[in-house]
Amino acid sequence: MKFKPVSDHFLLSLPLLFLLFHNRAEARLFSLSRPKPDAAASFARWLVSQSSWGVLNTLSSDLGGAPFGNVVSFSDGLPHEGHGIPYFYLTTLDPTASNALKDQRSSLTISEYPVGTCGKADPENPTCSKITLTGKLKVVAGNTGEAEFAKKALFTKHPEMKGWPKDHNFQFFKLEIENIFLINWFGGPKPLTVEQYLQAEM
Amino acid sequence: MKFKPVSDHFLLSLPLLFLLFHNRAEARLFSLSRPKPDAAASFARWLVSQSSWGVLNTLSSDLGGAPFGNVVSFSDGLPHEGHGIPYFYLTTLDPTASNALKDQRSSLTISEYPVGTCGKADPENPTCSKITLTGKLKVVAGNTGEAEFAKKALFTKHPEMKGWPKDHNFQFFKLEIENIFLINWFGGPKPLTVEQYLQAEM
C-alpha cells in the first residue's frame, strides 16, 4: 500500500487549510515589512529591532588585547517599537562586562540569517544582511528613566531575564553607537551615519 | 460554527501522523548526537561542526582599534567530519580580511541558538551553548594540501562560494586557535585546552 500524497490529506481538512493560509499571510506581512535595501537607515533599524541576540565584542586584556566576541541577548525597545540603541543585561562574572569596564571600545554584530528572511542565500552572501554597530559599551545609571526603559525593553523580549540570579549582580548596559557597518546588497557597505540611523522612521 | 481543535484533524490523517513521528524521530536522533555538557571537548567540537556561520572578530585600525565583528561563513571539514579548525573564504574588499593582514589577533564566536537545539532557553541562558575560539587569523598558503582541504570543506557546506566573483580575490583563511571559551551549562566557562579540543573523539 502506498500513502497518498500529503497534499490530498491537507485538502480534506479545512482547519488545516485555514492554518496554512493564516501562516502564509503572516509570513507575507513579515517580509513586506523588510525595507528595501536602498533605504539604508530604515533597513538597519529593521534588522536591529527584528533581532533578539547578537555577538557583542570587547577587547580582552586577559587574552593579550584580542577582540573577544560573546553571544548576548539585547533589545532596542518594545516589539515593533525599537529605538535603535541596543541595551544589554550583563554580569561581570562574564568577561564581556568586565572587559567593557576596563575599555569601553565595543561592537555588536547581527546577522539577518537567523531572522529567517534570507531565503536560500548563504550567511556570507551580501544579500543576506548583516550589521555591525561600533561604539562604547557603557553601564546605564540606576534609578533613571533610561534604566526603566532598558528594563522594560529587555524583560519584554527576554522574559526569563526577570528570574536570573540576583547574586550575579546583572546590570543594564548600552552601546553608544559611533559607527555603522551595514551590508544588505551587492556593492559594499551602505553609507549611513549614526544620526540618519537614529532618526529613521520605521 | 467553531473549528474543531487541530489535533482532531491530524488524527484523521495517517500520512500526517507518519510525517509527525518521522520528524520527531529525526529530531531525537539529532538531539542524541549533542554531547553531554560535561564532555567539554566533544561538545565544543560538536557545536563548531554543526554550525555553518559565526561572527569573526578582528581589530579595526580604521575604527580606533575597536573590536570589529563580522558575520562570516566557515567550515571545519566535510559534514559530520569536522576537524575543529575553522576555515574561511574572505576578500580584502571586506574589512575583516584586511584587518587580519595588519593584526592577526582574532576570535570566532558561535551560538547554538540558530542550530535549533536550545529548546525554550534564551540565547543568553548558559544552557544554550556558545563558544568563542580566540587566536590568530592567517592566510592559508595556496597550492598546498591544506588549501585543498579548506576549499573542499568550505565549498561542500557553502556551495554558492564556487560562483563568487573571481575579481574579488577571495582567499582561504584559518583561525589558529590559542584559547577556548565554552559556556554550555551553569557554573561558568568549561576548562578546555586547545589540545583537548583538537584531539576530541567525535
Short mmCIF file of C-alpha atoms in Angstrom, two decimals:
data_model
loop_
_atom_site.label_atom_id
_atom_site.label_comp_id
_atom_site.label_asym_id
_atom_site.label_seq_id
_atom_site.Cartn_x
_atom_site.Cartn_y
_atom_site.Cartn_z
CA MET A 1 0.00 0.00 0.00
CA LYS A 2 1.23 3.45 -0.89
CA PHE A 3 0.49 6.52 1.17
CA LYS A 4 -1.48 9.15 -0.68
CA PRO A 5 0.40 12.38 -1.28
CA VAL A 6 0.19 14.52 1.82
CA SER A 7 -1.41 17.37 -0.11
CA ASP A 8 -4.57 15.29 -0.68
CA HIS A 9 -4.97 14.84 3.00
CA PHE A 10 -4.39 18.50 3.76
CA LEU A 11 -7.24 19.29 1.40
CA LEU A 12 -9.58 17.14 3.44
CA SER A 13 -9.02 19.30 6.46
CA LEU A 14 -10.50 22.80 6.37
CA PRO A 15 -8.99 23.95 9.65
CA LEU A 16 -5.58 22.91 8.40
CA LEU A 17 -6.14 24.87 5.21
CA PHE A 18 -7.10 27.84 7.32
CA LEU A 19 -3.93 27.43 9.37
CA LEU A 20 -1.82 27.19 6.23
CA PHE A 21 -3.20 30.38 4.74
CA HIS A 22 -3.09 32.11 8.07
CA ASN A 23 0.60 31.33 8.41
CA ARG A 24 1.26 32.36 4.84
CA ALA A 25 -0.38 35.70 5.44
CA GLU A 26 1.78 36.25 8.49
CA ALA A 27 4.88 35.32 6.55
CA ARG A 28 3.94 37.76 3.84
CA LEU A 29 3.26 40.60 6.24
CA PHE A 30 6.62 39.94 7.84
CA SER A 31 8.51 40.01 4.58
CA LEU A 32 6.60 43.12 3.44
CA SER A 33 7.90 44.95 6.47
CA ARG A 34 11.53 44.30 5.41
CA PRO A 35 12.60 47.67 3.96
CA LYS A 36 14.20 47.87 0.54
CA PRO A 37 18.00 47.59 0.66
CA ASP A 38 18.40 51.17 -0.64
CA ALA A 39 16.58 52.55 2.41
CA ALA A 40 19.73 52.02 4.47
CA ALA A 41 18.62 53.73 7.70
CA SER A 42 15.21 52.04 7.87
CA PHE A 43 16.76 48.74 6.88
CA ALA A 44 19.35 48.94 9.65
CA ARG A 45 16.69 49.83 12.24
CA TRP A 46 14.51 46.98 11.00
CA LEU A 47 17.33 44.44 11.32
CA VAL A 48 18.20 45.59 14.84
CA SER A 49 14.61 45.62 16.06
CA GLN A 50 13.80 42.21 14.49
CA SER A 51 16.77 40.59 16.21
CA SER A 52 16.87 39.45 19.81
CA TRP A 53 20.53 38.45 20.07
CA GLY A 54 23.90 39.11 18.53
CA VAL A 55 27.61 38.95 19.22
CA LEU A 56 28.97 41.68 21.49
CA ASN A 57 32.66 42.31 21.05
CA THR A 58 35.10 43.77 23.54
CA LEU A 59 38.87 43.93 23.99
CA SER A 60 40.25 41.21 26.22
CA SER A 61 43.21 42.24 28.36
CA ASP A 62 43.30 38.63 29.64
CA LEU A 63 43.86 37.41 26.08
CA GLY A 64 46.59 39.82 25.04
CA GLY A 65 44.24 42.55 23.81
CA ALA A 66 42.43 40.19 21.42
CA PRO A 67 38.96 41.05 20.17
CA PHE A 68 36.59 38.85 22.19
CA GLY A 69 33.10 38.13 20.87
CA ASN A 70 30.34 36.85 23.15
CA VAL A 71 26.77 35.78 22.40
CA VAL A 72 24.34 38.11 24.17
CA SER A 73 20.66 38.94 24.12
CA PHE A 74 19.68 42.55 23.60
CA SER A 75 16.71 44.81 22.99
CA ASP A 76 16.31 48.24 21.45
CA GLY A 77 12.75 48.67 22.73
CA LEU A 78 9.38 47.03 22.90
CA PRO A 79 8.47 44.72 20.00
CA HIS A 80 7.74 46.85 16.90
CA GLU A 81 8.82 49.97 18.82
CA GLY A 82 12.60 49.75 18.53
CA HIS A 83 14.53 52.97 19.11
CA GLY A 84 17.80 51.77 17.59
CA ILE A 85 20.04 51.76 20.67
CA PRO A 86 20.80 48.24 21.91
CA TYR A 87 20.52 47.54 25.64
CA PHE A 88 22.01 44.54 27.42
CA TYR A 89 21.71 42.76 30.76
CA LEU A 90 25.20 41.65 31.75
CA THR A 91 27.11 40.43 34.78
CA THR A 92 30.80 40.99 35.48
CA LEU A 93 31.02 37.24 36.16
CA ASP A 94 31.19 37.19 32.38
CA PRO A 95 34.29 38.56 30.59
CA THR A 96 32.33 40.91 28.29
CA ALA A 97 31.08 43.20 31.05
CA SER A 98 34.39 43.20 32.89
CA ASN A 99 36.29 43.92 29.65
CA ALA A 100 33.97 46.86 28.96
CA LEU A 101 34.55 48.33 32.43
CA LYS A 102 38.28 48.44 31.58
CA ASP A 103 37.96 49.56 27.94
CA GLN A 104 34.61 50.66 26.53
CA ARG A 105 35.51 50.08 22.87
CA SER A 106 32.99 47.58 21.59
CA SER A 107 30.84 46.42 18.70
CA LEU A 108 27.60 44.49 18.28
CA THR A 109 27.23 42.25 15.23
CA ILE A 110 23.90 40.92 13.99
CA SER A 111 23.05 38.62 11.08
CA GLU A 112 19.74 38.51 9.26
CA TYR A 113 20.26 34.78 8.74
CA PRO A 114 18.58 33.59 11.96
CA VAL A 115 15.70 36.05 11.43
CA GLY A 116 14.71 33.71 8.58
CA THR A 117 14.34 36.21 5.76
CA CYS A 118 17.49 35.40 3.76
CA GLY A 119 15.85 32.82 1.50
CA LYS A 120 18.46 30.48 0.08
CA ALA A 121 21.34 32.95 0.34
CA ASP A 122 24.43 31.86 2.25
CA PRO A 123 25.00 33.76 5.54
CA GLU A 124 28.06 35.42 3.93
CA ASN A 125 26.18 36.40 0.76
CA PRO A 126 25.77 40.21 0.78
CA THR A 127 22.02 39.92 0.09
CA CYS A 128 21.68 38.24 3.50
CA SER A 129 22.09 41.38 5.53
CA LYS A 130 24.40 42.00 8.47
CA ILE A 131 25.17 44.96 10.63
CA THR A 132 27.97 45.92 12.98
CA LEU A 133 27.38 48.81 15.36
CA THR A 134 30.67 50.06 16.78
CA GLY A 135 30.96 52.37 19.78
CA LYS A 136 31.28 52.44 23.56
CA LEU A 137 29.69 49.89 25.87
CA LYS A 138 28.51 51.75 28.98
CA VAL A 139 26.66 50.96 32.19
CA VAL A 140 23.19 52.55 32.34
CA ALA A 141 22.94 54.55 35.58
CA GLY A 142 20.44 53.05 38.01
CA ASN A 143 17.17 54.72 39.09
CA THR A 144 16.85 56.70 35.87
CA GLY A 145 14.24 56.81 33.16
CA GLU A 146 16.74 55.17 30.85
CA ALA A 147 17.25 52.26 33.26
CA GLU A 148 13.46 51.80 33.38
CA PHE A 149 13.33 51.84 29.59
CA ALA A 150 16.17 49.31 29.34
CA LYS A 151 14.50 47.02 31.86
CA LYS A 152 11.14 47.10 30.10
CA ALA A 153 12.71 46.69 26.65
CA LEU A 154 14.83 43.72 27.75
CA PHE A 155 12.38 41.93 30.04
CA THR A 156 9.59 42.13 27.45
CA LYS A 157 11.65 40.49 24.72
CA HIS A 158 13.54 38.18 27.12
CA PRO A 159 11.04 37.27 29.86
CA GLU A 160 13.33 34.77 31.60
CA MET A 161 15.74 37.59 32.50
CA LYS A 162 13.36 38.58 35.31
CA GLY A 163 14.30 35.37 37.12
CA TRP A 164 18.07 35.47 36.63
CA PRO A 165 20.05 35.11 39.89
CA LYS A 166 20.11 38.31 41.97
CA ASP A 167 23.56 37.47 43.39
CA HIS A 168 25.08 37.65 39.90
CA ASN A 169 24.60 41.43 40.00
CA PHE A 170 23.32 41.83 36.46
CA GLN A 171 23.43 45.42 35.26
CA PHE A 172 21.95 47.24 32.29
CA PHE A 173 24.45 48.30 29.65
CA LYS A 174 24.01 50.15 26.38
CA LEU A 175 26.05 50.59 23.25
CA GLU A 176 26.66 54.24 22.39
CA ILE A 177 26.92 53.92 18.64
CA GLU A 178 29.71 55.77 16.81
CA ASN A 179 29.90 53.90 13.51
CA ILE A 180 27.61 51.69 11.45
CA PHE A 181 28.68 48.97 9.02
CA LEU A 182 25.67 47.66 7.08
CA ILE A 183 25.81 45.17 4.22
CA ASN A 184 22.42 44.36 2.69
CA TRP A 185 23.15 44.09 -1.03
CA PHE A 186 26.00 43.89 -3.51
CA GLY A 187 28.41 46.80 -3.78
CA GLY A 188 29.91 47.11 -0.31
CA PRO A 189 28.70 48.71 2.91
CA LYS A 190 25.92 51.29 2.72
CA PRO A 191 26.85 54.86 3.63
CA LEU A 192 24.93 55.51 6.84
CA THR A 193 25.55 57.98 9.64
CA VAL A 194 24.55 57.41 13.26
CA GLU A 195 22.23 60.42 13.04
CA GLN A 196 20.45 59.01 9.96
CA TYR A 197 20.12 55.67 11.72
CA LEU A 198 18.68 57.09 14.94
CA GLN A 199 16.27 59.41 13.14
CA ALA A 200 14.97 56.84 10.66
CA GLU A 201 11.21 56.45 10.51
CA MET A 202 10.01 52.92 11.00
CA MET B 1 -19.56 27.46 13.85
CA LYS B 2 -16.38 26.70 15.73
CA PHE B 3 -13.37 24.96 14.20
CA LYS B 4 -12.56 21.66 15.80
CA PRO B 5 -9.20 21.57 17.59
CA VAL B 6 -6.47 20.93 15.01
CA SER B 7 -5.30 17.80 16.84
CA ASP B 8 -8.58 16.02 15.98
CA HIS B 9 -7.97 16.60 12.33
CA PHE B 10 -4.37 15.47 12.47
CA LEU B 11 -5.60 12.19 13.93
CA LEU B 12 -7.77 11.62 10.87
CA SER B 13 -4.79 11.63 8.59
CA LEU B 14 -2.43 8.67 8.79
CA PRO B 15 0.19 10.07 6.43
CA LEU B 16 0.32 13.20 8.54
CA LEU B 17 0.77 11.09 11.66
CA PHE B 18 3.58 9.26 9.87
CA LEU B 19 5.18 12.58 8.97
CA LEU B 20 4.88 13.81 12.55
CA PHE B 21 6.57 10.74 14.01
CA HIS B 22 9.12 10.70 11.24
CA ASN B 23 10.10 14.27 12.05
CA ARG B 24 10.15 13.52 15.76
CA ALA B 25 12.49 10.61 15.20
CA GLU B 26 14.83 12.81 13.21
CA ALA B 27 14.72 15.45 15.91
CA ARG B 28 15.54 12.84 18.54
CA LEU B 29 18.47 11.42 16.58
CA PHE B 30 19.77 14.92 16.17
CA SER B 31 19.49 15.75 19.85
CA LEU B 32 21.06 12.39 20.80
CA SER B 33 24.17 13.41 18.91
CA ARG B 34 24.50 16.53 21.10
CA PRO B 35 27.17 15.52 23.65
CA LYS B 36 26.52 15.95 27.36
CA PRO B 37 27.62 19.34 28.68
CA ASP B 38 30.31 17.73 30.88
CA ALA B 39 32.07 16.30 27.83
CA ALA B 40 33.50 19.74 27.12
CA ALA B 41 35.87 18.83 24.27
CA SER B 42 33.34 16.75 22.33
CA PHE B 43 30.66 19.33 22.99
CA ALA B 44 32.81 22.15 21.63
CA ARG B 45 33.69 20.13 18.52
CA TRP B 46 30.01 19.26 18.02
CA LEU B 47 28.95 22.91 18.22
CA VAL B 48 31.64 24.03 15.75
CA SER B 49 30.90 21.24 13.26
CA GLN B 50 27.11 21.74 13.46
CA SER B 51 27.42 25.45 12.71
CA SER B 52 27.93 26.97 9.29
CA TRP B 53 28.43 30.61 10.25
CA GLY B 54 29.55 32.80 13.13
CA VAL B 55 30.97 36.21 13.97
CA LEU B 56 34.64 36.68 13.18
CA ASN B 57 36.32 39.43 15.19
CA THR B 58 39.35 41.46 14.29
CA LEU B 59 40.94 44.71 15.49
CA SER B 60 39.96 47.69 13.38
CA SER B 61 42.69 50.26 12.93
CA ASP B 62 40.16 52.33 10.93
CA LEU B 63 37.89 52.46 13.99
CA GLY B 64 40.46 53.41 16.63
CA GLY B 65 41.48 49.83 17.44
CA ALA B 66 37.91 48.78 18.24
CA PRO B 67 36.95 45.10 18.13
CA PHE B 68 35.12 44.63 14.84
CA GLY B 69 32.79 41.63 14.47
CA ASN B 70 31.66 40.47 11.05
CA VAL B 71 29.23 37.75 10.01
CA VAL B 72 31.08 35.05 8.07
CA SER B 73 30.52 31.52 6.86
CA PHE B 74 33.05 28.90 7.84
CA SER B 75 33.72 25.17 7.76
CA ASP B 76 35.89 22.87 9.83
CA GLY B 77 35.54 19.97 7.40
CA LEU B 78 33.05 17.89 5.48
CA PRO B 79 29.64 17.45 7.10
CA HIS B 80 29.96 15.09 10.09
CA GLU B 81 33.75 15.05 9.62
CA GLY B 82 34.75 18.28 11.31
CA HIS B 83 38.38 18.59 12.38
CA GLY B 84 37.86 21.54 14.73
CA ILE B 85 39.85 24.23 12.90
CA PRO B 86 37.60 26.81 11.21
CA TYR B 87 38.39 27.84 7.65
CA PHE B 88 37.04 30.93 5.91
CA TYR B 89 36.76 32.34 2.38
CA LEU B 90 37.40 36.07 2.62
CA THR B 91 38.24 39.03 0.41
CA THR B 92 40.24 42.07 1.39
CA LEU B 93 37.40 44.16 -0.08
CA ASP B 94 35.89 43.38 3.33
CA PRO B 95 37.42 44.93 6.49
CA THR B 96 37.84 41.61 8.33
CA ALA B 97 40.46 40.18 5.97
CA SER B 98 42.32 43.47 5.66
CA ASN B 99 42.31 43.93 9.45
CA ALA B 100 43.74 40.43 9.88
CA LEU B 101 46.56 41.13 7.43
CA LYS B 102 47.60 44.05 9.69
CA ASP B 103 46.99 42.33 13.05
CA GLN B 104 46.22 38.62 13.26
CA ARG B 105 44.56 38.72 16.71
CA SER B 106 41.05 37.42 16.18
CA SER B 107 38.17 35.40 17.59
CA LEU B 108 35.27 33.39 16.17
CA THR B 109 32.02 33.32 18.15
CA ILE B 110 29.25 30.78 17.58
CA SER B 111 25.85 30.39 19.23
CA GLU B 112 23.91 27.16 19.49
CA TYR B 113 20.70 29.18 19.21
CA PRO B 114 20.38 29.11 15.39
CA VAL B 115 21.28 25.39 15.35
CA GLY B 116 17.83 24.91 16.86
CA THR B 117 18.70 22.72 19.86
CA CYS B 118 18.27 25.27 22.67
CA GLY B 119 14.62 24.49 23.33
CA LYS B 120 12.98 27.44 25.03
CA ALA B 121 16.16 28.82 26.57
CA ASP B 122 17.04 32.44 25.86
CA PRO B 123 20.15 32.88 23.65
CA GLU B 124 21.98 34.32 26.71
CA ASN B 125 20.92 31.46 29.01
CA PRO B 126 24.03 29.36 29.79
CA THR B 127 22.23 26.14 28.84
CA CYS B 128 22.04 27.49 25.27
CA SER B 129 25.66 26.92 24.44
CA LYS B 130 28.14 29.33 22.92
CA ILE B 131 31.79 29.16 22.06
CA THR B 132 34.50 31.71 21.36
CA LEU B 133 37.70 30.50 19.75
CA THR B 134 40.46 33.09 20.13
CA GLY B 135 43.72 33.02 18.18
CA LYS B 136 45.40 34.22 15.01
CA LEU B 137 43.62 34.62 11.67
CA LYS B 138 46.03 33.56 8.92
CA VAL B 139 46.01 33.14 5.16
CA VAL B 140 46.24 29.51 4.06
CA ALA B 141 49.14 29.20 1.62
CA GLY B 142 47.98 28.37 -1.93
CA ASN B 143 48.70 25.09 -3.75
CA THR B 144 49.03 23.09 -0.53
CA GLY B 145 47.14 20.13 0.86
CA GLU B 146 45.67 22.43 3.48
CA ALA B 147 44.34 24.80 0.81
CA GLU B 148 42.70 21.82 -0.92
CA PHE B 149 41.16 20.73 2.38
CA ALA B 150 39.88 24.26 3.10
CA LYS B 151 38.38 24.51 -0.38
CA LYS B 152 36.58 21.17 -0.14
CA ALA B 153 35.41 21.83 3.44
CA LEU B 154 34.03 25.28 2.55
CA PHE B 155 32.58 24.59 -0.90
CA THR B 156 30.77 21.47 0.34
CA LYS B 157 28.99 23.30 3.15
CA HIS B 158 28.63 26.56 1.20
CA PRO B 159 28.11 25.56 -2.45
CA GLU B 160 27.44 29.09 -3.70
CA MET B 161 31.02 30.08 -2.82
CA LYS B 162 32.16 28.29 -6.01
CA GLY B 163 30.49 31.03 -8.03
CA TRP B 164 31.66 34.08 -6.09
CA PRO B 165 33.32 36.74 -8.26
CA LYS B 166 36.89 35.86 -9.27
CA ASP B 167 37.91 39.53 -9.35
CA HIS B 168 37.20 39.85 -5.61
CA ASN B 169 40.30 37.74 -4.94
CA PHE B 170 38.78 35.58 -2.22
CA GLN B 171 41.41 33.71 -0.23
CA PHE B 172 41.26 30.87 2.27
CA PHE B 173 41.97 31.84 5.87
CA LYS B 174 42.10 29.79 9.04
CA LEU B 175 41.92 30.54 12.73
CA GLU B 176 44.90 29.17 14.63
CA ILE B 177 43.23 28.58 17.97
CA GLU B 178 45.02 29.64 21.16
CA ASN B 179 42.16 29.83 23.68
CA ILE B 180 38.67 28.38 24.02
CA PHE B 181 35.75 29.91 25.90
CA LEU B 182 32.85 27.46 26.08
CA ILE B 183 29.63 28.00 28.03
CA ASN B 184 27.18 25.10 27.82
CA TRP B 185 25.72 24.90 31.33
CA PHE B 186 25.53 26.80 34.60
CA GLY B 187 28.73 27.45 36.53
CA GLY B 188 30.89 29.46 34.16
CA PRO B 189 33.11 28.52 31.23
CA LYS B 190 34.29 24.91 30.94
CA PRO B 191 38.02 24.30 31.42
CA LEU B 192 39.20 23.18 27.98
CA THR B 193 42.63 23.27 26.39
CA VAL B 194 43.23 23.60 22.64
CA GLU B 195 44.92 20.18 22.69
CA GLN B 196 41.89 18.53 24.33
CA TYR B 197 39.64 20.25 21.79
CA LEU B 198 41.63 19.17 18.75
CA GLN B 199 42.07 15.58 19.96
CA ALA B 200 38.45 15.05 20.99
CA GLU B 201 36.77 11.99 19.51
CA MET B 202 33.54 12.71 17.72
#
